[in-house]
Short mmCIF file of C-alpha atoms in Angstrom, two decimals:
data_model
loop_
_atom_site.label_atom_id
_atom_site.label_comp_id
_atom_site.label_asym_id
_atom_site.label_seq_id
_atom_site.Cartn_x
_atom_site.Cartn_y
_atom_site.Cartn_z
CA MET O 1 -37.87 7.36 -25.28
CA PHE O 2 -36.91 10.28 -23.06
CA ALA O 3 -35.89 7.96 -20.14
CA ILE O 4 -33.57 6.10 -22.52
CA LYS O 5 -32.01 9.34 -23.88
CA LEU O 6 -31.48 10.52 -20.19
CA ALA O 7 -29.79 7.28 -19.06
CA ALA O 8 -27.55 7.39 -22.20
CA LEU O 9 -26.58 10.82 -21.32
CA VAL O 10 -25.93 10.01 -17.69
CA ILE O 11 -23.65 7.26 -18.75
CA ALA O 12 -21.74 9.39 -21.33
CA VAL O 13 -21.18 12.03 -18.62
CA ALA O 14 -20.00 9.37 -16.23
CA LEU O 15 -17.55 7.83 -18.91
CA ALA O 16 -16.18 11.33 -19.34
CA LEU O 17 -15.64 12.26 -15.72
CA PRO O 18 -12.06 11.76 -14.60
CA GLN O 19 -11.15 8.87 -12.40
CA GLN O 20 -11.87 9.46 -8.68
CA TRP O 21 -9.33 7.03 -7.43
CA GLN O 22 -6.08 5.77 -8.87
CA GLU O 23 -4.20 2.57 -8.65
CA LEU O 24 -1.05 2.12 -6.84
CA HIS O 25 1.48 -0.02 -9.22
CA PHE O 26 4.40 -1.89 -7.55
CA CYS O 27 7.16 -3.13 -10.03
CA ASP O 28 10.89 -3.99 -9.35
CA ASP O 29 12.23 -1.57 -11.96
CA ASP O 30 13.04 1.08 -9.52
CA VAL O 31 13.55 0.17 -5.88
CA HIS O 32 15.81 1.31 -3.16
CA SER O 33 15.85 -1.06 -0.37
CA ASN O 34 17.50 0.19 2.83
CA LEU O 35 14.65 0.08 5.41
CA GLY O 36 16.01 1.06 8.89
CA GLY O 37 19.60 1.14 7.52
CA LEU O 38 19.78 -2.68 7.33
CA GLY O 39 20.37 -2.94 3.64
CA PRO O 40 20.87 -4.48 1.22
CA ASP O 41 21.29 -1.00 -0.39
CA PHE O 42 23.42 1.97 1.11
CA GLY O 43 22.14 5.59 1.45
CA ASP O 44 18.77 6.72 2.45
CA GLU O 45 17.23 4.63 5.18
CA SER O 46 14.15 3.84 3.56
CA LEU O 47 12.26 1.28 1.07
CA THR O 48 11.56 3.40 -1.63
CA ILE O 49 9.58 1.90 -4.65
CA GLY O 50 9.55 4.11 -7.74
CA ASN O 51 6.84 5.34 -10.09
CA VAL O 52 3.79 3.88 -8.11
CA ALA O 53 1.35 6.54 -9.19
CA THR O 54 0.95 10.03 -10.80
CA SER O 55 0.09 13.21 -8.91
CA VAL O 56 -2.73 15.38 -9.75
CA GLU O 57 -0.38 17.79 -11.28
CA GLY O 58 1.21 14.84 -13.38
CA ASP O 59 4.34 14.16 -11.49
CA VAL O 60 5.87 10.84 -11.06
CA VAL O 61 5.10 9.53 -7.45
CA ASP O 62 7.30 7.05 -5.46
CA LEU O 63 6.19 5.21 -2.24
CA ARG O 64 8.68 6.02 0.29
CA ILE O 65 8.69 3.73 3.47
CA THR O 66 10.67 4.27 6.68
CA SER O 67 10.56 2.41 10.08
CA SER O 68 11.17 3.22 13.68
CA SER O 69 14.18 2.43 15.42
CA SER O 70 12.76 -0.92 16.92
CA TYR O 71 12.47 -2.33 13.41
CA GLU O 72 14.67 -5.53 13.03
CA THR O 73 15.07 -8.18 10.54
CA PHE O 74 17.64 -10.87 9.50
CA TYR O 75 16.52 -10.96 5.82
CA PRO O 76 16.47 -7.42 4.63
CA GLN O 77 16.99 -8.86 1.12
CA ARG O 78 13.16 -9.83 1.32
CA ASN O 79 12.14 -6.23 1.37
CA GLY O 80 10.93 -4.74 -1.86
CA VAL O 81 8.84 -5.99 -4.79
CA PRO O 82 8.94 -9.82 -4.77
CA MET O 83 6.66 -9.97 -7.78
CA LYS O 84 4.37 -7.71 -9.71
CA ASN O 85 1.91 -5.75 -7.64
CA PHE O 86 3.24 -6.72 -4.47
CA GLY O 87 5.41 -4.96 -1.94
CA ALA O 88 7.13 -6.66 1.05
CA ILE O 89 8.50 -5.83 4.47
CA ASN O 90 10.11 -8.63 6.33
CA ILE O 91 10.09 -8.37 10.23
CA ASP O 92 11.81 -10.45 12.90
CA ALA O 93 9.83 -12.44 15.33
CA GLY O 94 9.20 -10.65 18.70
CA ILE O 95 9.39 -7.25 17.02
CA THR O 96 6.88 -4.41 17.11
CA ALA O 97 7.76 -1.35 14.91
CA GLN O 98 6.08 1.33 13.22
CA PHE O 99 6.19 2.16 9.43
CA ARG O 100 5.47 5.41 7.71
CA PHE O 101 4.21 5.18 4.00
CA GLU O 102 4.67 8.38 2.13
CA LEU O 103 3.55 9.15 -1.54
CA VAL O 104 6.38 11.77 -2.62
CA GLU O 105 7.14 13.48 -5.81
CA ALA O 106 9.99 11.51 -7.54
CA SER O 107 11.70 14.71 -8.61
CA THR O 108 11.62 16.80 -5.46
CA GLY O 109 11.16 14.50 -2.51
CA TYR O 110 8.07 16.46 -1.28
CA LEU O 111 4.77 14.86 -0.27
CA ALA O 112 2.53 14.56 -3.58
CA LYS O 113 -1.16 15.47 -4.05
CA VAL O 114 -2.65 12.29 -4.88
CA LEU O 115 -6.16 11.13 -5.75
CA PRO O 116 -7.85 8.79 -3.35
CA PHE O 117 -6.15 5.36 -3.53
CA HIS O 118 -6.67 1.79 -2.30
CA PHE O 119 -4.14 -0.14 -0.22
CA THR O 120 -4.27 -3.81 0.76
CA LEU O 121 -2.79 -5.99 3.25
CA PHE O 122 -2.50 -9.41 2.11
CA ASP O 123 -1.86 -12.80 3.83
CA ILE O 124 -2.65 -11.82 7.39
CA ASP O 125 -2.38 -15.24 8.83
CA VAL O 126 -1.37 -17.46 12.04
CA GLY O 127 1.85 -19.17 11.77
CA LYS O 128 2.63 -22.93 12.30
CA LYS O 129 2.96 -22.28 16.09
CA ASP O 130 -0.39 -20.44 16.38
CA GLU O 131 1.49 -17.00 16.59
CA ALA O 132 -0.68 -14.35 15.13
CA GLU O 133 0.78 -11.16 13.60
CA SER O 134 -1.27 -7.88 14.01
CA ILE O 135 -1.40 -4.49 12.12
CA SER O 136 -2.86 -1.14 13.52
CA VAL O 137 -3.97 1.27 10.82
CA ALA O 138 -5.59 4.72 11.02
CA ARG O 139 -7.07 7.70 9.21
CA PHE O 140 -8.57 5.63 6.35
CA SER O 141 -12.08 6.23 5.03
CA LYS O 142 -13.29 2.66 4.19
CA TYR O 143 -12.09 -0.86 4.45
CA TRP O 144 -13.14 -4.01 2.91
CA VAL O 145 -13.01 -7.77 4.36
CA THR O 146 -15.39 -10.74 3.46
CA SER O 147 -17.97 -11.81 6.01
CA THR O 148 -16.02 -15.11 6.61
CA THR O 149 -12.86 -13.02 7.22
CA LYS O 150 -9.97 -14.80 9.18
CA VAL O 151 -8.91 -11.45 10.45
CA ASN O 152 -10.06 -10.34 14.10
CA ILE O 153 -11.03 -6.41 13.73
CA THR O 154 -10.55 -4.24 16.96
CA GLN O 155 -11.70 -0.67 17.17
CA THR O 156 -10.06 1.68 19.47
CA GLY O 157 -12.71 4.36 19.49
CA ASP O 158 -9.97 7.24 19.17
CA GLU O 159 -10.84 10.04 16.98
CA ILE O 160 -8.53 9.23 14.10
CA GLY O 161 -10.23 5.69 13.61
CA THR O 162 -7.29 3.44 14.79
CA THR O 163 -8.16 -0.16 13.94
CA THR O 164 -6.08 -3.24 14.64
CA PHE O 165 -6.23 -6.30 12.17
CA GLN O 166 -5.10 -9.46 13.68
CA ALA O 167 -4.81 -12.97 12.25
CA MET O 168 -7.05 -15.76 13.53
CA LYS O 169 -6.81 -19.57 13.24
CA GLY O 170 -8.26 -20.71 9.89
CA GLY O 171 -6.27 -18.79 7.46
CA GLU O 172 -2.92 -20.52 8.03
CA ASP O 173 -3.26 -22.92 5.12
CA ALA O 174 -3.91 -20.18 2.32
CA GLU O 175 -1.06 -19.66 -0.28
CA ASP O 176 0.21 -16.11 -0.90
CA PRO O 177 -1.58 -14.46 -3.76
CA THR O 178 0.16 -13.92 -6.87
CA ASP O 179 -2.58 -11.68 -8.49
CA PRO O 180 -4.42 -9.24 -6.39
CA SER O 181 -7.44 -9.20 -8.94
CA ASP O 182 -7.67 -12.96 -8.94
CA MET O 183 -7.62 -14.32 -5.48
CA THR O 184 -9.08 -17.59 -3.91
CA ASP O 185 -11.69 -17.46 -1.21
CA GLU O 186 -8.97 -18.30 1.54
CA GLN O 187 -6.59 -15.50 0.09
CA LEU O 188 -9.56 -13.06 0.34
CA ASP O 189 -10.48 -14.10 3.80
CA CYS O 190 -7.01 -13.09 4.95
CA SER O 191 -6.74 -9.69 3.44
CA VAL O 192 -7.95 -6.24 4.00
CA THR O 193 -8.23 -3.32 1.47
CA PHE O 194 -8.44 0.15 2.65
CA LEU O 195 -9.42 3.47 0.91
CA PHE O 196 -7.23 6.60 1.69
CA GLU O 197 -8.70 9.80 0.91
CA ASN O 198 -7.11 13.41 0.98
CA LYS O 199 -4.01 11.64 2.31
CA ASP O 200 -0.57 11.62 1.18
CA SER O 201 0.85 9.48 4.18
CA PHE O 202 -0.15 6.75 6.53
CA VAL O 203 1.17 4.71 9.43
CA LEU O 204 1.19 1.09 10.04
CA ASP O 205 2.13 -0.29 13.44
CA ILE O 206 3.14 -4.03 12.89
CA SER O 207 3.59 -6.61 15.75
CA VAL O 208 4.96 -10.03 15.22
CA PRO O 209 4.77 -12.43 18.03
CA PRO O 210 7.96 -13.77 19.80
CA ARG O 211 7.26 -17.44 18.86
CA GLY O 212 8.07 -18.64 15.38
CA ARG O 213 9.82 -17.29 12.45
CA SER O 214 10.17 -13.85 11.03
CA ARG O 215 7.01 -12.78 9.01
CA THR O 216 6.89 -11.17 5.49
CA ILE O 217 3.99 -8.51 5.35
CA LEU O 218 2.59 -8.46 1.68
CA PHE O 219 1.01 -5.15 0.72
CA GLY O 220 -0.28 -3.57 -2.49
CA GLY O 221 -2.92 -1.44 -4.24
CA THR O 222 -6.51 -2.35 -5.09
CA SER O 223 -7.79 -5.97 -4.61
CA ALA O 224 -10.59 -8.38 -5.81
CA LEU O 225 -11.92 -7.61 -2.15
CA THR O 226 -13.46 -4.10 -3.65
CA GLN O 227 -15.51 -6.37 -5.97
CA VAL O 228 -16.76 -9.12 -3.85
CA ALA O 229 -17.33 -7.48 -0.32
CA THR O 230 -19.24 -4.30 0.82
CA PRO O 231 -17.14 -1.53 2.41
CA VAL O 232 -17.39 -0.65 6.14
CA THR O 233 -17.36 3.18 5.94
CA MET O 234 -15.73 5.08 8.92
CA LEU O 235 -17.97 7.94 10.43
CA ARG O 236 -17.17 10.52 12.94
CA LEU O 237 -19.46 11.03 15.76
CA GLY O 238 -18.64 12.93 18.73
CA GLY O 239 -15.03 13.54 17.94
CA ASN O 240 -14.53 9.60 17.68
CA ALA O 241 -14.37 7.47 14.44
CA ILE O 242 -16.52 4.51 14.35
CA PRO O 243 -17.43 2.00 11.58
CA ARG O 244 -20.73 2.38 10.05
CA LEU O 245 -22.40 -1.19 10.09
CA GLY O 246 -25.80 0.07 8.78
CA ALA O 247 -29.25 -0.31 10.04
CA THR O 248 -29.74 -3.93 9.01
CA GLN O 249 -27.31 -6.34 7.61
CA SER O 250 -27.92 -9.54 5.67
CA LEU O 251 -25.68 -12.24 4.21
CA ALA O 252 -25.79 -12.92 0.49
CA THR O 253 -23.67 -14.86 -2.02
CA SER O 254 -22.23 -12.97 -4.73
CA LYS O 255 -19.90 -13.72 -7.65
CA SER O 256 -17.43 -11.48 -9.46
CA PRO O 257 -15.28 -12.31 -12.50
CA THR O 258 -12.33 -11.09 -10.44
CA ALA O 259 -12.61 -13.80 -7.79
CA LYS O 260 -12.35 -17.48 -7.89
CA GLY O 261 -15.53 -18.98 -6.66
CA SER O 262 -18.53 -17.51 -4.91
CA LYS O 263 -18.06 -15.15 -1.65
CA LEU O 264 -20.30 -14.24 1.08
CA SER O 265 -20.34 -10.40 1.57
CA PHE O 266 -22.37 -8.26 3.86
CA LEU O 267 -24.95 -6.19 2.27
CA GLN O 268 -25.44 -2.91 4.12
CA ARG O 269 -28.46 -0.66 3.83
CA GLY O 270 -28.27 2.99 4.12
CA THR O 271 -26.01 5.68 2.72
CA SER O 272 -22.43 4.51 1.88
CA GLN O 273 -21.06 8.10 1.57
CA SER O 274 -17.56 8.32 3.47
CA GLN O 275 -16.88 11.20 5.91
CA GLU O 276 -13.15 12.06 5.99
CA LEU O 277 -11.60 11.33 9.54
CA ASP O 278 -8.91 14.02 9.01
CA ALA O 279 -8.92 16.95 6.59
CA GLY O 280 -5.31 17.60 7.60
CA GLY O 281 -2.01 16.08 5.82
CA PHE O 282 1.18 16.86 4.95
CA VAL O 283 0.90 18.11 1.21
CA GLY O 284 3.87 20.33 0.47
CA ARG O 285 5.91 19.73 3.42
CA LYS O 286 9.48 18.54 2.90
CA LEU O 287 10.38 15.17 4.03
CA SER O 288 12.54 14.76 7.38
CA GLN O 289 15.47 12.69 6.81
CA GLN O 290 15.52 9.82 9.41
#
């Protein structure tokens, strides 16, 4: 009897606790699209998606994306929010550029203090001419991929955990997802979800090979990956960030109501507690105009 009451108390306390991470929402109600000064809008040279989150102080938060000078696209009209829950950046073939994602207070333009959040890259695949896009990311705490992922993952071993995710053959037939919470096995295999903690900004280095056509990078908040895959936690040892793979691993088939069909996922033993790679950040600094 005591055990039942204790279990009920634990559940009640857990339900009463505030959410420890937050969703990023993407809709086309408030989008300013002039990334790199290439239009189609005028003014601030950014892609800004309005009202994606709420700060810990209760302020409306926008996502402001800026690019390095090397960014080029013939199709700037493809930048923005092509459908609910997805953002998009189009990049010309043969271009390597850096993109800075900043969560800012809508009212002031200052970088916002936010809860931990998920960020997902979708549809990382190989083109019809076998051209493989690659994306490098750093300063995240965890990432999720399937055990049958079609994304090649390379660690640099630096202290900020820079990791490159490059498309491999086998995922080129997957259709673009339309709902991040309801994805096919093929769509899951071509996606990566990250957890960022104590961060108000992060950087993506994106490279599109010279052969083939321009590529549209799809991104969003959380995804079904967090339900069907076990996260890889980045640890910091000797000043360098490395993925924690666990003492032993096994393959198991799991099903989730948020995913279509069954998925193979790594089951990792040992602690899954994340350790923050960088306790710094940019909270309270005014954005520099680029």
